[in-house]
Coordinates of C-alpha atoms in Angstrom, one line a residue:
M1 CA 6.1 -52.6 -19.5
A2 CA 3.9 -49.6 -20.4
D3 CA 2.3 -47.7 -17.6
Y4 CA -1.5 -47.7 -18.1
S5 CA -2.4 -46.2 -14.8
N6 CA -3.4 -42.8 -16.3
S7 CA -4.9 -44.1 -19.6
R8 CA -8.3 -42.9 -20.6
W9 CA -8.9 -46.4 -22.0
K10 CA -7.9 -48.5 -19.0
E11 CA -11.3 -50.1 -18.8
R12 CA -12.2 -52.9 -21.2
G13 CA -14.4 -51.6 -24.0
S14 CA -13.9 -47.9 -23.1
F15 CA -12.9 -47.0 -26.7
S16 CA -16.5 -46.9 -28.1
K17 CA -17.3 -48.0 -31.6
D18 CA -20.5 -46.1 -31.6
I19 CA -18.7 -42.7 -32.3
L20 CA -16.0 -41.7 -34.6
H21 CA -13.1 -40.5 -32.4
S22 CA -10.6 -37.7 -33.2
Y23 CA -7.2 -38.4 -34.6
Q24 CA -5.5 -37.7 -31.3
D25 CA -7.9 -40.1 -29.5
I26 CA -7.2 -42.8 -32.0
V27 CA -3.4 -42.5 -31.6
D28 CA -3.8 -42.4 -27.8
A29 CA -5.8 -45.6 -27.7
I30 CA -3.5 -47.5 -30.1
R31 CA -0.6 -46.6 -27.8
T32 CA -2.0 -47.1 -24.3
A33 CA -5.2 -49.2 -24.3
P34 CA -4.4 -52.5 -22.5
Y35 CA -7.1 -54.6 -24.1
G36 CA -7.1 -55.8 -27.7
I37 CA -10.8 -55.0 -28.3
D38 CA -10.0 -51.3 -27.8
T39 CA -6.8 -51.2 -29.9
R40 CA -8.5 -53.1 -32.7
E41 CA -11.4 -50.6 -32.8
A42 CA -8.9 -47.7 -32.7
M43 CA -7.0 -49.2 -35.7
A44 CA -10.2 -49.7 -37.6
Q45 CA -11.2 -46.0 -37.1
M46 CA -7.7 -44.9 -38.1
L47 CA -8.3 -46.7 -41.5
M48 CA -11.6 -45.0 -41.9
F49 CA -10.0 -41.6 -41.1
L50 CA -7.2 -42.2 -43.6
Y51 CA -9.6 -43.3 -46.3
S52 CA -11.7 -40.2 -45.9
T53 CA -8.6 -38.0 -45.8
V54 CA -7.2 -39.5 -49.1
Q55 CA -10.6 -39.0 -50.7
S56 CA -10.6 -35.4 -49.7
I57 CA -7.2 -34.5 -51.1
G58 CA -7.7 -31.7 -53.5
D59 CA -10.5 -29.1 -53.5
N60 CA -12.5 -31.1 -50.9
F61 CA -9.7 -31.4 -48.4
S62 CA -10.9 -29.4 -45.4
I63 CA -8.0 -29.6 -42.8
D64 CA -6.6 -26.1 -42.3
M65 CA -2.8 -26.0 -42.0
S66 CA -2.4 -22.3 -42.3
P67 CA 0.1 -20.9 -39.8
T68 CA -1.6 -19.6 -36.6
D69 CA 1.5 -17.7 -35.7
T70 CA 5.2 -17.4 -36.4
F71 CA 8.3 -17.1 -34.2
E72 CA 12.1 -16.6 -34.6
N73 CA 12.8 -19.9 -32.9
V74 CA 11.2 -22.6 -30.8
T75 CA 12.4 -21.0 -27.6
K76 CA 10.2 -17.9 -28.3
L77 CA 7.3 -20.2 -29.0
K78 CA 7.6 -22.0 -25.7
E79 CA 8.1 -18.7 -23.8
K80 CA 4.8 -17.4 -25.1
Y81 CA 2.8 -20.7 -24.8
P82 CA 4.5 -22.8 -22.1
N83 CA 1.3 -24.8 -21.5
G84 CA 0.4 -25.3 -25.1
Q85 CA -1.9 -23.7 -27.7
Q86 CA -4.0 -25.2 -30.5
G87 CA -2.9 -24.4 -34.0
V88 CA 0.1 -24.5 -36.4
F89 CA 3.1 -22.5 -35.4
V90 CA 6.1 -21.9 -37.7
V91 CA 9.6 -21.0 -36.6
Q92 CA 11.9 -19.0 -38.8
D93 CA 15.4 -20.4 -38.0
T94 CA 14.6 -24.0 -39.0
G95 CA 11.5 -23.6 -41.2
H96 CA 9.7 -26.3 -39.2
W97 CA 6.2 -26.2 -37.9
Y98 CA 5.2 -27.2 -34.3
F99 CA 2.0 -28.4 -32.7
W100 CA 1.0 -29.0 -29.0
S101 CA 0.6 -32.7 -28.1
E102 CA -2.2 -33.0 -25.5
L103 CA -1.2 -36.6 -24.9
D104 CA 2.4 -35.9 -24.0
E105 CA 1.9 -32.3 -22.9
V106 CA 4.9 -31.1 -25.0
W107 CA 5.6 -29.1 -28.1
K108 CA 6.3 -31.5 -31.0
D109 CA 8.2 -30.9 -34.2
G110 CA 5.9 -31.4 -37.3
G111 CA 8.7 -31.4 -39.7
S112 CA 9.7 -29.0 -42.5
Y113 CA 7.0 -26.5 -43.4
Q114 CA 9.1 -25.1 -46.2
T115 CA 12.7 -24.1 -46.9
P116 CA 13.6 -21.5 -44.2
A117 CA 12.8 -18.1 -45.4
P118 CA 11.8 -14.7 -44.1
I119 CA 8.4 -14.5 -42.4
D120 CA 7.0 -12.4 -45.3
D121 CA 7.9 -15.2 -47.8
I122 CA 6.3 -17.9 -45.5
R123 CA 3.0 -16.2 -45.8
K124 CA 3.1 -16.4 -49.6
V125 CA 3.6 -20.2 -50.0
D126 CA 1.0 -22.6 -51.4
V127 CA -0.1 -23.6 -48.0
K128 CA -2.9 -26.0 -49.2
A129 CA -0.7 -28.2 -51.3
T130 CA 2.1 -28.3 -48.8
Q131 CA -0.1 -29.0 -45.8
N132 CA -1.9 -31.9 -47.6
S133 CA 1.4 -33.7 -48.4
I134 CA 2.9 -33.2 -45.0
K135 CA -0.2 -34.2 -43.1
L136 CA -0.8 -37.4 -45.2
K137 CA 2.8 -38.5 -45.0
A138 CA 2.9 -38.1 -41.2
L139 CA -0.4 -39.9 -40.7
L140 CA 0.7 -42.8 -43.0
D141 CA 4.1 -43.2 -41.4
N142 CA 2.7 -43.1 -37.9
F143 CA -0.1 -45.5 -38.7
T144 CA 2.3 -48.0 -40.4
Q145 CA 4.6 -48.0 -37.3
E146 CA 1.7 -48.4 -34.9
V147 CA 0.2 -51.3 -36.9
D148 CA 3.6 -53.1 -37.1
E149 CA 4.2 -52.7 -33.3
R150 CA 0.6 -53.9 -32.5
K151 CA 1.0 -56.9 -34.7
K152 CA 4.1 -58.0 -32.9
I153 CA 2.6 -57.4 -29.4
D154 CA -0.6 -59.3 -30.4
A155 CA 1.5 -62.2 -31.7
D156 CA 3.5 -62.3 -28.5
L157 CA 0.3 -62.2 -26.4
I158 CA -1.2 -65.0 -28.4
D159 CA 1.9 -67.2 -27.9
K160 CA 1.9 -66.5 -24.1
V161 CA -1.8 -67.2 -23.7
A162 CA -1.4 -70.5 -25.5
S163 CA 1.5 -71.4 -23.3
Y164 CA -0.3 -70.4 -20.1
L165 CA -3.4 -72.4 -21.0
T166 CA -1.4 -75.6 -21.6
A167 CA 1.4 -75.3 -19.0
L168 CA -0.1 -73.5 -15.9
D169 CA -2.9 -73.8 -13.4
L170 CA -4.4 -70.9 -11.5
K171 CA -4.0 -71.9 -7.8
E172 CA -4.6 -70.1 -4.5
V173 CA -1.4 -69.8 -2.5
R174 CA -0.1 -68.1 0.6
L175 CA 1.9 -65.0 -0.3
R176 CA 5.4 -64.1 0.8
D177 CA 7.4 -61.0 1.2
E178 CA 10.9 -60.1 -0.2
Q179 CA 12.5 -62.1 2.6
N180 CA 10.5 -65.2 1.6
Q181 CA 8.4 -65.0 4.8
L182 CA 4.7 -65.7 4.8
L183 CA 2.5 -62.6 5.0
W184 CA 0.2 -62.4 8.0
D185 CA -2.6 -59.9 8.6
G186 CA -2.8 -60.5 12.3
N187 CA -5.4 -63.3 12.1
N188 CA -4.9 -65.2 8.9
Y189 CA -2.3 -65.8 6.1
V190 CA -2.6 -63.5 3.1
T191 CA -3.4 -65.5 0.0
G192 CA -3.7 -64.8 -3.7
N193 CA -4.2 -66.5 -7.0
V194 CA -1.1 -67.2 -9.1
Y195 CA -0.3 -69.4 -12.1
L196 CA 1.8 -72.5 -11.1
P197 CA 3.2 -75.1 -13.5
K198 CA 1.0 -78.1 -14.2
T199 CA 2.4 -81.4 -13.1
D200 CA 1.9 -84.9 -14.4
K201 CA 0.3 -87.3 -12.0
T202 CA 0.4 -90.2 -14.4
G203 CA 4.1 -90.4 -14.8
L204 CA 3.7 -90.9 -18.5
E205 CA 3.8 -87.4 -20.1
E206 CA 7.2 -86.4 -21.5
G207 CA 8.4 -82.9 -20.9
V208 CA 6.0 -82.2 -18.0
P209 CA 7.2 -82.1 -14.4
A210 CA 6.2 -85.1 -12.4
D211 CA 3.9 -84.8 -9.4
S212 CA 5.7 -85.9 -6.1
S213 CA 3.1 -88.6 -5.6
T214 CA 4.4 -90.4 -8.7
V215 CA 8.1 -90.3 -7.8
G216 CA 8.1 -91.8 -4.3
Y217 CA 7.6 -91.3 -0.6
T218 CA 8.2 -87.7 0.5
F219 CA 9.3 -86.9 4.1
I220 CA 7.4 -83.7 4.7
G221 CA 4.1 -85.2 3.6
H222 CA 4.3 -87.9 6.2
L223 CA 5.7 -86.3 9.4
E224 CA 3.3 -88.2 11.7
E225 CA 4.7 -91.5 10.6
Y226 CA 8.3 -91.0 11.8
G227 CA 7.6 -91.6 15.5
L228 CA 8.7 -88.1 16.7
P229 CA 6.6 -85.5 18.4
I230 CA 5.5 -82.6 16.1
L231 CA 5.4 -79.0 17.4
K232 CA 3.6 -76.6 15.1
I233 CA 3.8 -72.8 15.8
D234 CA 1.8 -70.1 14.0
N235 CA 2.5 -66.4 14.1
G236 CA 3.4 -64.2 11.2
M237 CA 5.8 -62.2 13.3
I238 CA 8.1 -65.1 14.2
S239 CA 10.5 -64.3 11.4
Y240 CA 11.2 -61.0 13.0
L241 CA 12.7 -62.8 16.1
V242 CA 16.3 -62.7 15.0
N243 CA 18.2 -62.2 18.3
K244 CA 17.7 -61.6 22.0
Q245 CA 17.1 -57.9 21.4
S246 CA 14.1 -58.7 19.2
G247 CA 12.2 -59.4 22.4
K248 CA 9.4 -62.0 22.6
L249 CA 6.0 -62.7 21.0
T250 CA 3.0 -63.4 23.2
D251 CA -0.2 -65.4 22.5
V252 CA 1.2 -67.6 19.8
N253 CA -0.8 -70.5 18.4
Y254 CA 0.6 -74.0 18.7
S255 CA -0.2 -77.6 18.4
Y256 CA 1.7 -80.5 19.9
N257 CA 1.4 -84.1 18.8
S258 CA 3.3 -86.9 20.5
S259 CA 0.5 -89.4 20.5
K260 CA 2.2 -91.7 17.9
N261 CA 5.8 -91.4 18.9
S262 CA 8.0 -94.3 19.7
I263 CA 10.4 -92.6 22.1
S264 CA 9.9 -92.4 25.8
V265 CA 8.0 -89.2 26.2
N266 CA 4.4 -88.4 27.4
S267 CA 1.6 -88.9 24.9
I268 CA 0.0 -85.5 24.2
L269 CA -2.3 -84.2 21.5
E270 CA -3.5 -80.7 21.9
N271 CA -3.8 -77.2 20.5
G272 CA -3.5 -74.0 22.4
M273 CA -1.6 -70.7 22.9
L274 CA 2.0 -70.2 24.0
S275 CA 2.3 -67.4 26.5
E276 CA 5.6 -66.4 24.8
I277 CA 8.3 -67.4 22.4
K278 CA 11.8 -65.8 22.0
V279 CA 15.1 -66.5 20.4
Q280 CA 17.6 -68.5 22.6
G281 CA 21.3 -68.6 22.6
S282 CA 24.3 -66.2 22.0
S283 CA 26.5 -67.2 19.0
S284 CA 23.7 -69.4 17.6
V285 CA 21.5 -66.4 16.8
L286 CA 23.7 -65.8 13.8
Y287 CA 22.5 -69.0 12.1
P288 CA 19.3 -69.0 10.0
K289 CA 17.8 -71.9 11.9
K290 CA 17.2 -70.4 15.3
N291 CA 16.9 -71.8 18.8
Y292 CA 13.7 -70.7 20.7
T293 CA 12.6 -70.6 24.3
I294 CA 8.9 -71.3 24.5
K295 CA 6.6 -71.0 27.5
F296 CA 3.2 -72.6 27.8
K297 CA 0.3 -70.9 29.6
D298 CA -0.2 -74.0 31.8
N299 CA 2.3 -76.6 33.2
K300 CA 3.0 -79.4 30.8
C301 CA 4.7 -82.7 31.5
L302 CA 6.5 -83.4 28.2
K303 CA 8.6 -86.2 29.7
P304 CA 7.8 -88.1 32.9
E305 CA 11.2 -87.6 34.5
W306 CA 10.9 -83.8 34.1
G307 CA 7.6 -83.3 35.9
Y308 CA 5.3 -80.4 35.1
H309 CA 6.7 -77.1 33.8
K310 CA 5.8 -74.2 31.5
K311 CA 9.2 -73.3 30.1
Y312 CA 11.2 -75.3 27.6
V313 CA 13.8 -74.8 24.8
I314 CA 13.8 -76.1 21.2
K315 CA 17.4 -76.3 20.0
A316 CA 18.3 -76.3 16.3
D317 CA 21.7 -78.0 16.7
W318 CA 22.9 -76.0 13.6
I319 CA 26.6 -76.9 13.8
D320 CA 25.9 -80.6 14.5
P321 CA 23.4 -82.0 11.9
S322 CA 23.8 -85.4 13.6
H323 CA 21.9 -84.0 16.6
L324 CA 24.0 -86.2 18.8
R325 CA 26.9 -84.2 20.3
N326 CA 25.1 -81.8 22.6
E327 CA 22.5 -84.3 23.7
F328 CA 24.9 -87.2 24.2
G329 CA 27.5 -84.9 25.8
A330 CA 24.9 -83.9 28.4
Y331 CA 24.0 -87.5 29.0
I332 CA 27.7 -88.4 29.6
W333 CA 27.9 -85.5 32.1
Y334 CA 24.9 -87.0 33.9
L335 CA 26.5 -90.4 34.0
L336 CA 29.7 -88.9 35.5
R337 CA 27.7 -87.2 38.3
K338 CA 25.3 -90.1 38.7
R339 CA 28.2 -92.3 39.9
K340 CA 28.4 -90.2 43.0
M341 CA 24.8 -90.5 44.0
T342 CA 24.0 -92.8 47.0
S343 CA 21.0 -93.8 48.9
D344 CA 22.7 -93.7 52.3
Y345 CA 21.3 -90.3 53.4
E346 CA 18.4 -90.4 55.8
L347 CA 15.3 -88.6 54.6
Q348 CA 13.9 -85.9 56.8
N349 CA 10.8 -83.8 57.0
N350 CA 10.8 -80.0 57.2
N351 CA 11.2 -80.2 61.0
G352 CA 14.4 -82.2 60.6
E353 CA 12.8 -85.4 61.8
T354 CA 13.9 -88.7 60.1
L355 CA 11.2 -90.3 58.0
S356 CA 10.4 -94.0 58.5
D357 CA 8.1 -96.7 57.1
N358 CA 5.3 -98.5 58.9
S359 CA 7.8 -100.9 60.3
G360 CA 9.9 -98.2 61.8
N361 CA 12.8 -98.5 59.3
S362 CA 14.4 -95.2 58.5
L363 CA 13.9 -94.1 54.9
S364 CA 17.0 -93.1 53.0
G365 CA 18.0 -91.8 49.6
E366 CA 20.1 -89.2 47.8
T367 CA 19.3 -85.8 49.5
R368 CA 22.3 -83.7 48.4
V369 CA 20.9 -80.7 46.5
N370 CA 23.4 -80.9 43.7
F371 CA 21.9 -84.2 42.5
L372 CA 18.2 -83.1 42.7
G373 CA 17.9 -81.9 39.0
P374 CA 16.5 -84.3 36.3
R375 CA 20.0 -84.7 34.9
C376 CA 22.2 -83.5 37.8
G377 CA 22.1 -79.9 36.5
A378 CA 22.7 -80.7 32.8
I379 CA 20.1 -80.6 30.0
D380 CA 18.0 -83.5 28.9
S381 CA 16.3 -83.7 25.6
F382 CA 14.5 -85.7 22.9
P383 CA 14.2 -85.1 19.2
I384 CA 11.1 -83.4 17.7
L385 CA 10.0 -82.1 14.3
V386 CA 9.1 -78.4 14.1
V387 CA 6.7 -76.6 11.7
I388 CA 6.5 -72.8 11.8
N389 CA 3.8 -70.9 9.9
G390 CA 2.9 -74.0 8.0
V391 CA 6.4 -74.5 6.7
Y392 CA 8.5 -77.4 7.8
H393 CA 11.4 -76.0 9.9
G394 CA 13.4 -79.1 10.6
L395 CA 14.6 -81.5 13.2
Y396 CA 15.0 -80.0 16.7
S397 CA 15.8 -81.1 20.2
L398 CA 13.3 -80.2 22.9
T399 CA 15.4 -79.6 26.0
I400 CA 15.3 -78.4 29.7
P401 CA 16.0 -74.7 29.8
K402 CA 18.6 -72.9 32.0
D403 CA 16.0 -72.4 34.8
D404 CA 15.5 -73.4 38.5
W405 CA 14.1 -76.8 37.8
M406 CA 17.1 -77.7 35.7
A407 CA 19.2 -77.8 38.9
G408 CA 16.4 -78.8 41.3
M409 CA 16.2 -75.3 42.6
G410 CA 13.2 -73.2 43.7
S411 CA 12.9 -73.7 47.4
G412 CA 16.1 -72.1 48.8
T413 CA 16.7 -68.5 49.7
K414 CA 20.1 -68.1 48.0
E415 CA 20.1 -70.2 44.9
A416 CA 21.6 -69.1 41.6
I417 CA 22.7 -70.5 38.2
V418 CA 25.5 -68.5 36.5
S419 CA 26.6 -69.1 32.9
A420 CA 30.0 -68.4 31.4
G421 CA 28.7 -66.9 28.2
K422 CA 31.7 -65.1 26.8
P423 CA 35.4 -66.2 27.1
S424 CA 37.4 -63.7 29.2
K425 CA 40.0 -63.6 31.9
A426 CA 37.2 -64.0 34.5
T427 CA 35.8 -67.2 32.9
R428 CA 39.4 -68.5 32.8
F429 CA 39.7 -67.7 36.5
E430 CA 42.5 -65.2 35.9
S431 CA 40.5 -62.1 37.2
L432 CA 37.3 -61.3 39.0
A433 CA 33.9 -61.1 37.2
T434 CA 32.9 -57.6 36.0
L435 CA 30.1 -55.8 37.8
D436 CA 27.5 -53.2 36.8
S437 CA 26.7 -50.0 38.7
K438 CA 24.4 -51.9 41.0
G439 CA 27.0 -54.4 42.0
N440 CA 25.4 -57.2 39.9
L441 CA 27.2 -59.3 37.2
S442 CA 27.5 -57.2 34.1
G443 CA 27.0 -60.1 31.7
D444 CA 30.3 -59.3 29.9
D445 CA 31.8 -62.6 31.2
F446 CA 29.4 -64.3 33.6
E447 CA 25.6 -63.9 33.4
V448 CA 22.9 -64.8 35.9
E449 CA 20.5 -67.4 34.4
Y450 CA 18.5 -67.9 37.6
V451 CA 18.4 -66.3 41.0
T452 CA 16.0 -66.7 43.8
D453 CA 15.2 -63.0 43.9
E454 CA 16.0 -61.1 40.7
D455 CA 15.6 -57.8 42.6
N456 CA 18.3 -58.8 45.1
Q457 CA 21.2 -60.5 43.3
S458 CA 24.3 -58.5 44.2
W459 CA 25.2 -61.3 46.6
V460 CA 25.6 -63.6 43.5
A461 CA 28.5 -61.4 42.2
T462 CA 30.1 -61.2 45.6
S463 CA 29.9 -64.9 46.3
L464 CA 31.2 -65.8 42.8
N465 CA 34.1 -63.4 43.0
N466 CA 35.0 -64.8 46.4
M467 CA 35.3 -68.2 44.9
I468 CA 37.3 -67.0 41.9
Q469 CA 39.7 -65.1 44.1
E470 CA 40.2 -68.3 46.2
I471 CA 41.1 -70.3 43.2
M472 CA 43.6 -67.7 42.0
D473 CA 45.3 -67.5 45.4
A474 CA 45.2 -71.3 46.3
D475 CA 48.5 -72.9 47.0
S476 CA 47.2 -76.1 48.6
K477 CA 44.1 -78.4 48.6
D478 CA 42.9 -76.9 51.9
D479 CA 42.8 -73.4 50.3
I480 CA 39.9 -74.3 48.2
T481 CA 36.6 -74.3 50.2
L482 CA 34.2 -72.4 48.1
L483 CA 34.3 -74.6 45.0
D484 CA 33.0 -78.2 44.9
V485 CA 36.2 -79.9 43.8
D486 CA 34.5 -83.2 42.9
S487 CA 32.3 -81.5 40.2
A488 CA 35.3 -79.5 39.0
I489 CA 37.4 -82.6 38.5
N490 CA 34.5 -84.3 36.6
Y491 CA 34.3 -81.2 34.4
L492 CA 38.0 -81.3 33.7
I493 CA 37.8 -85.0 32.7
F494 CA 34.7 -84.4 30.6
C495 CA 36.4 -81.6 28.7
L496 CA 39.5 -83.8 28.1
Y497 CA 37.4 -86.8 27.0
A498 CA 35.1 -85.0 24.6
E499 CA 37.7 -82.4 23.6
N500 CA 35.2 -79.8 24.6
T501 CA 37.1 -76.8 23.2
D502 CA 34.1 -74.5 23.3
G503 CA 33.8 -75.3 27.1
F504 CA 37.3 -74.5 28.2
A505 CA 36.6 -70.8 28.9
K506 CA 32.8 -70.5 28.3
N507 CA 29.6 -72.6 27.9
F508 CA 29.7 -74.0 31.5
L509 CA 27.4 -73.3 34.4
L510 CA 28.2 -72.6 38.0
D511 CA 25.4 -73.5 40.5
T512 CA 25.0 -72.6 44.2
W513 CA 22.2 -73.7 46.5
D514 CA 23.4 -71.8 49.6
G515 CA 25.0 -68.7 48.3
N516 CA 28.4 -69.9 49.4
K517 CA 29.7 -73.0 47.6
W518 CA 29.7 -73.3 43.9
F519 CA 29.3 -76.5 41.7
V520 CA 30.5 -76.8 38.1
T521 CA 28.1 -78.2 35.4
A522 CA 28.7 -78.9 31.7
Y523 CA 26.4 -77.1 29.2
D524 CA 26.1 -76.5 25.5
M525 CA 28.3 -79.3 24.0
D526 CA 27.8 -78.9 20.3
G527 CA 31.6 -78.5 19.7
T528 CA 32.6 -81.9 21.1
F529 CA 33.9 -85.2 19.9
G530 CA 36.2 -83.7 17.3
M531 CA 34.0 -80.8 16.1
M532 CA 35.0 -77.2 16.5
F533 CA 32.5 -74.6 17.7
D534 CA 31.5 -73.5 14.2
G535 CA 31.0 -77.0 12.8
K536 CA 33.4 -76.4 9.9
V537 CA 36.6 -77.8 11.3
M538 CA 37.4 -81.3 12.6
L539 CA 39.9 -81.6 15.5
S540 CA 42.4 -84.4 15.8
P541 CA 41.8 -86.9 18.7
W542 CA 45.4 -86.3 19.7
D543 CA 44.9 -82.5 20.3
Y544 CA 44.4 -80.9 23.7
G545 CA 46.1 -83.2 26.1
I546 CA 46.9 -82.6 29.8
N547 CA 49.6 -79.9 29.2
Q548 CA 47.5 -78.1 26.5
I549 CA 44.3 -77.9 28.6
R550 CA 46.2 -76.4 31.6
K551 CA 46.9 -73.3 29.4
T552 CA 43.3 -72.8 28.5
N553 CA 41.9 -72.1 32.0
K554 CA 43.6 -71.3 35.4
L555 CA 41.0 -73.5 37.1
F556 CA 42.2 -76.6 35.2
D557 CA 45.8 -75.6 35.9
K558 CA 45.2 -75.4 39.7
L559 CA 43.2 -78.7 39.7
I560 CA 46.0 -80.6 37.9
K561 CA 48.6 -79.0 40.1
L562 CA 46.8 -79.7 43.5
F563 CA 44.7 -82.7 42.8
S564 CA 46.7 -84.8 40.2
Q565 CA 46.2 -88.1 42.1
E566 CA 42.5 -87.5 42.5
I567 CA 42.1 -86.8 38.8
K568 CA 44.0 -89.9 37.8
D569 CA 42.0 -92.1 40.2
E570 CA 38.7 -90.6 38.9
W571 CA 39.8 -91.3 35.3
D572 CA 40.6 -94.9 36.1
K573 CA 37.2 -95.5 37.7
L574 CA 35.4 -93.8 34.8
H575 CA 37.5 -95.6 32.1
N576 CA 36.4 -98.9 33.7
S577 CA 32.8 -98.0 33.9
Y578 CA 30.8 -95.3 31.9
L579 CA 33.7 -94.2 29.8
N580 CA 34.6 -97.7 28.8
E581 CA 34.7 -97.9 25.0
S582 CA 32.2 -100.7 24.7
I583 CA 29.7 -99.0 27.1
I584 CA 30.0 -95.6 25.2
Y585 CA 29.4 -97.4 21.9
Y586 CA 26.2 -98.9 23.3
L587 CA 25.0 -95.7 24.9
I588 CA 25.5 -93.4 21.9
S589 CA 24.1 -96.0 19.5
N590 CA 21.0 -96.3 21.6
K591 CA 20.7 -92.5 21.6
A592 CA 21.0 -92.3 17.8
K593 CA 18.3 -94.9 17.2
D594 CA 15.6 -92.3 18.2
I595 CA 16.5 -90.1 15.2
P596 CA 15.3 -91.2 11.8
Q597 CA 17.8 -90.9 9.0
A598 CA 15.1 -89.4 6.8
A599 CA 14.7 -86.5 9.3
I600 CA 18.5 -85.8 9.1
D601 CA 18.4 -86.0 5.3
A602 CA 15.4 -83.6 5.2
D603 CA 17.3 -81.1 7.4
R604 CA 20.1 -81.1 4.8
T605 CA 17.6 -80.3 2.1
R606 CA 15.7 -77.7 4.1
W607 CA 18.9 -75.9 5.3
P608 CA 21.5 -76.1 2.5
G609 CA 24.0 -74.1 4.6
L610 CA 24.3 -76.7 7.3
P611 CA 28.0 -77.2 8.0
G612 CA 29.8 -80.6 7.9
T613 CA 26.9 -82.7 6.7
T614 CA 29.1 -85.4 5.3
M615 CA 31.2 -85.8 8.5
N616 CA 28.6 -85.2 11.3
N617 CA 27.4 -88.8 11.8
L618 CA 27.4 -91.6 14.3
N619 CA 30.3 -93.5 12.7
Q620 CA 32.6 -90.4 12.8
I621 CA 31.9 -90.0 16.5
L622 CA 32.5 -93.7 17.3
Q623 CA 35.8 -93.8 15.5
W624 CA 36.9 -90.5 17.1
I625 CA 36.1 -91.7 20.6
S626 CA 38.0 -94.9 20.1
T627 CA 41.2 -93.1 19.2
R628 CA 40.7 -90.4 21.8
T629 CA 40.3 -92.9 24.6
Q630 CA 43.6 -94.6 23.8
F631 CA 45.3 -91.2 23.7
L632 CA 43.9 -90.1 27.0
Q633 CA 45.0 -93.3 28.7
N634 CA 48.6 -92.4 27.9
E635 CA 48.0 -88.8 29.0
F636 CA 46.7 -89.7 32.5
N637 CA 49.6 -92.1 33.0
T638 CA 51.9 -89.1 32.8
I639 CA 50.3 -87.1 35.6

């Protein structure tokens, strides 16, 4: 496309018809003027100029083409006049004449002045006759070319204008950058007018795109009708949150609407500001649909069982488009631990005095700290729909974060939650956890998620390594005192049952409430029930039996070696209760009913790169569990 930025005729109507312009102005306007009104006037004046020139050929022709100067060659000419000079300049070696083009700021070849000859002979030629024929031919050739080119351009413009008028509408839209992110000026979205295709709202016009209102019910236009809470977040910088190193955004606009939902969460309809939002997760940050940790400025009770808190997580469940594995896996973990809860413990006040009712009866209940969290230390969640910067972002799970209230902590002096984030010898209980220069966990294998006092946490590394060392050295049951064996056995059975390959050497939590004894908790269970960690490979239900799992983690090996009977007894109890096939079918089906199929289908359209969309569904999980349960029954019989 021509560059008109330096044109003298860039304004509409700037080539005036009230004066007769010079030849150079006329050519300049024909070549560079962007508006038809100016180029048409220039062409009209060119005809007038040519007519007067033709009429003047002969004695009345007044254009002087006498040589202003002569040179041996064009190099000598350019050396003397590098910045141009008005006149006709002849060079000896070619016999051509040159003139300075003000428009292009270069010396141009005017063609043959006469047959090359000595300078003395050049001065004797019939200059008048020669200059008339040369000038007229050059003008006519140039004009003919310009007219042909302009006719073609004008014809193309007429076709395009006709097409635009009939096929496009000028509409105001929000503008995007090269990464397809909405532009934000700090307060508002940047908008502009663009031509968009017209659509047919009647459903009768052939060859015209149909408006969505004529072709059926669209998901995105009816979010409020699907019975799920809707979280809308607005900040133009959210797209720049790509990993943990991106930091966090503060003072982010949000709206939360759960007033019409059908699932068991609190009814809330409000607008406000998030105090912060940041990317959550480790390997999941590589996926385009991110997990986020959000923090409200005030405590919110989003689900009655959770109580009031500021911090929550919205999980994308990228590798599991069914949105069942992680959430249902956490629920199974809760059921495994819930079996051990009792109401036989006497309740006491802060002074150690037993509480009683008005009749003097002692009050009792479950008081063990490892059962105080909403889901016994595991996550709990419910499905929501998320809109970011006015664009539908998909189906998410709003969950409990890895924080103190997840495990019922917050009142002790030596409480900590540690995550096994990266598979290593330490997370396999084959070596001690690595420390930094301050004696804290380095994060290369285990990482502190919560600690009572962040400025004083070296005790966490010491206590954790004491427990790991004890496991590595244990030769009998009595050698293990720093690990809660009951929770460890439950975790072993859970990993076997769900084939939790991503949890063999990472993605589990270790909790302590007294700085001494550690409890195992399941966490991050996307890669379960036959799904590998990346969502792209399905595992056989006959993989990873007793002997295989012993090789994946030294803790599993020691448990099977020292507590084989306890493991078998625990499996028998679970297989006849919560892990009974009929009960599992009922529980997971009841969980799946909260997720509309339309929301899952919309996710597949919104994120074309989602893995395993044809195999990630309730039926696959049910069939896999049925086969896996039969396989495990035979496995446990061999212990």
